C-alpha positions in Angstrom: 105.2 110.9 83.0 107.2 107.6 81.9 107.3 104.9 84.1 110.1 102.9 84.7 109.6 99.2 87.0 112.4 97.1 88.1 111.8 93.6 90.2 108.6 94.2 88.0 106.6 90.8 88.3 103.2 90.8 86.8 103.1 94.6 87.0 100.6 95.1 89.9 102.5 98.2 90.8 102.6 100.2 87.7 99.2 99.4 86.9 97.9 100.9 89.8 100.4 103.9 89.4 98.9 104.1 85.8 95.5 103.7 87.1 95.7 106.7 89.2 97.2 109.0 86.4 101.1 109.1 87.1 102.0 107.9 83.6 102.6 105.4 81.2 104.8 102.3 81.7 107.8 103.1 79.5 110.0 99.6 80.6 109.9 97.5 82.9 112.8 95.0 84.3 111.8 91.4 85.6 113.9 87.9 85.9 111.4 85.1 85.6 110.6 83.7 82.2 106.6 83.6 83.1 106.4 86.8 84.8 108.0 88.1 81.8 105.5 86.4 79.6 102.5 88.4 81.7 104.2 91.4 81.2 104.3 91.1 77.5 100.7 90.1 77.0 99.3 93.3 79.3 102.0 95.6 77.8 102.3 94.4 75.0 105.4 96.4 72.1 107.0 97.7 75.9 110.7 97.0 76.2 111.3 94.0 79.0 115.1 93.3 80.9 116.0 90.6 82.0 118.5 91.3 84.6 118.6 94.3 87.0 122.2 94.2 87.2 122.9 93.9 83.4 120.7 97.5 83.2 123.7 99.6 82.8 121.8 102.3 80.5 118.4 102.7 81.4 116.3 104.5 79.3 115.3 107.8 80.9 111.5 107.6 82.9 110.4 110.4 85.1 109.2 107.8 87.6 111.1 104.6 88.7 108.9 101.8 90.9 109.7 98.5 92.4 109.1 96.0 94.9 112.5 95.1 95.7 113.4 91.2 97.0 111.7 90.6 100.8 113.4 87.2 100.8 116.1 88.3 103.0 114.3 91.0 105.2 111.2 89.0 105.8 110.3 87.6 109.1 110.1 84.0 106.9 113.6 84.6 105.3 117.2 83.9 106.9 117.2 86.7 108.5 119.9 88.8 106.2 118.7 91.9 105.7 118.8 94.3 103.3 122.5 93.7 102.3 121.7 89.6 101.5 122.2 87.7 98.5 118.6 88.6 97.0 117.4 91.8 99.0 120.8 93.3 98.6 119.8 93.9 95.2 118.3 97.3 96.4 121.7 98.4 95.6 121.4 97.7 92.2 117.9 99.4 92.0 119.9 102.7 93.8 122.3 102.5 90.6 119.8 103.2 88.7 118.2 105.7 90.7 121.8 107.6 90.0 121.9 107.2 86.6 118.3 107.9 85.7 117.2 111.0 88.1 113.7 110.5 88.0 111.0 112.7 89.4 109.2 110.2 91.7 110.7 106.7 93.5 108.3 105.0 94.6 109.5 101.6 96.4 107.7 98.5 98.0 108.2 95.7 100.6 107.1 93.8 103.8 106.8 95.4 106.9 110.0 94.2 108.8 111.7 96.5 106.4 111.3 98.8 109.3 113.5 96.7 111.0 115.7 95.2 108.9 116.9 98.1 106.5 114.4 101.1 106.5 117.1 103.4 107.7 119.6 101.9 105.0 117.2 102.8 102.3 116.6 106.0 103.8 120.5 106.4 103.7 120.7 105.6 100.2 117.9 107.9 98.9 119.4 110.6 101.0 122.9 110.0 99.4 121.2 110.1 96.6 119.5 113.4 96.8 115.9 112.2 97.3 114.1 113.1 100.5 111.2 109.9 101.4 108.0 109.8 102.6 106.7 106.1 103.5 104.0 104.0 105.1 102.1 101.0 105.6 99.2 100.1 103.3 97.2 96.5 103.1 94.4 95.1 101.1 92.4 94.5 102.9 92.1 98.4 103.3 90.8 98.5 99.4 88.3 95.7 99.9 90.2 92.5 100.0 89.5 89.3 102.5 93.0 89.4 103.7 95.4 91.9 104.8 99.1 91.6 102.8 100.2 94.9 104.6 102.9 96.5 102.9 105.9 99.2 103.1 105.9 101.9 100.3 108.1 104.3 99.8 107.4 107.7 98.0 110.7 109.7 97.4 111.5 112.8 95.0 114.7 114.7 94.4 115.2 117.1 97.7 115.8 120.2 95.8 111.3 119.9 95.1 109.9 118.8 98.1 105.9 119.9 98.0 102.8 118.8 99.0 101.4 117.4 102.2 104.0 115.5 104.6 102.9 111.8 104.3 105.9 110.1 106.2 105.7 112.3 109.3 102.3 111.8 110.0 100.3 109.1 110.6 98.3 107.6 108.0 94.7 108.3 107.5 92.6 105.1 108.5 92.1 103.0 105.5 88.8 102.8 103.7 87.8 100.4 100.9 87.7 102.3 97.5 84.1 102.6 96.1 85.0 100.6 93.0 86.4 97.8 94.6 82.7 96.6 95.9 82.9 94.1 98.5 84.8 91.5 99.2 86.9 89.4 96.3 85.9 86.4 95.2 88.1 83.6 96.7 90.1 81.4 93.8 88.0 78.1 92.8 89.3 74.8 95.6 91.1 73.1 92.9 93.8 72.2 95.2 97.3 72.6 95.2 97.7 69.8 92.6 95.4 69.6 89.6 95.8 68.4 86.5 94.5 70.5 83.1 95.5 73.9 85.4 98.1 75.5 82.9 101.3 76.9 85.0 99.5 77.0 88.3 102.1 76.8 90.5 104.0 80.0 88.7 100.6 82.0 88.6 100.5 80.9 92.3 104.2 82.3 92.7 103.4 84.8 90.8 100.8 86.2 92.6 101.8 85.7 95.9 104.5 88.2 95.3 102.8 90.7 93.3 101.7 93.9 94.1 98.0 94.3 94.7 96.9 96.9 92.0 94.0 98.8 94.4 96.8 99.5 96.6 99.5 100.8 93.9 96.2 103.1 92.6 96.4 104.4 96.6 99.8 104.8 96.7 100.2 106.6 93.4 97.3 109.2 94.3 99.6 110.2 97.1 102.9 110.4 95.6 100.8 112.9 93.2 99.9 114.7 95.9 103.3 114.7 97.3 104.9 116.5 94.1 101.9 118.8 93.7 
């Protein structure tokens, strides 16, 4: 299947979808200039937008990700919600839901979604004609020395619903994959400041919002499963 990614930073979510067989990243969508520039060098010859809002005709995928803006609906934000300046642009990610019909949506944020707009994305996906599945993954479940838990969303058109019911149930306990070995290697103490360190503090940015990969693999295996 083709992959679509909006809000796609470096691409820790479709990697891992593409690592556990969904597809092939088709295009993905993604507003900073260096983020951009990781995306190019991984996938390199794959189209790259600029602007989620300026995507009027998106090219067809049969899977759309992304980990829509937490800025709003974290417990560190203002406290705006889903419908705020940055997080509000969910809406613009269920435009293109409309337009494109994919197969599989598979979303992702931080945990107070479940608070602070779950049932609004729910809303939307039903409007939309997509039943959802969701739940809370971290990684420190696939091996890593912390835990970034996470929301994820799996939702398909409501006309195919198969497989196992994910959402309803609780999730399995989580287990570190076999390939992941122990636990990471920490980054070098270089410090926050340090000369000769090309673009730290966007790689720093950069990978404090991303997506760990592990977790996307986990994620995609179920949504497979889901569809099956």
């Amino acid at each position: 299947m083709r992959i679509g990614s909006l809000f796609s930073g470096i691409g820790g979510l479709e990697l891992g979808l593409e690592r556990a067989g969904v597809g092939t990243v088709a295009w993905q969508c993604e507003a900073d200039p260096y983020c951009r520039r990781v995306l190019a060098k991984h996938w390199p010859g794959v189209p790259i937008f600029e602007d989620v809002r300026a995507l009027t005709d998106p090219p067809g995928v049969e899977v759309l990700c992304g980990g829509f803006p937490c800025q709003d609906i974290s417990v560190g934000g203002k406290g705006g919600g889903i419908r705020g300046e940055r997080s509000g642009l969910f809406f613009e990610l269920m435009r293109i839901v409309r337009v494109v019909r994919p197969q599989l949506v598979i979303l992702e944020n931080v945990p107070a979604l479940t608070a602070r707009g779950l049932g609004v994305v729910l809303s939307e996906l039903a409007g939309a004609g997509f039943d959802a599945q969701w739940g809370c993954l971290s990684a420190a479940g696939v091996g890593a020395p912390h835990l970034r838990r996470r929301i994820f969303i799996v939702a398909y058109p409501n006309d195919a619903r198969r497989g196992k019911q994910w959402g309803a149930q609780p999730i399995p306990a989580e287990q570190p994959s076999p390939e992941c070995g122990g636990w990471w290697e920490s980054e070098p103490g270089v410090g926050r400041v340090a000369n000769g360190v090309s673009g730290r503090a966007h790689r720093l940015r950069a990978l404090g919002n991303a997506v760990v990969p592990q977790v996307a693999e986990q994620v995609g295996r179920i949504a497979l499963e889901i569809i099956r």
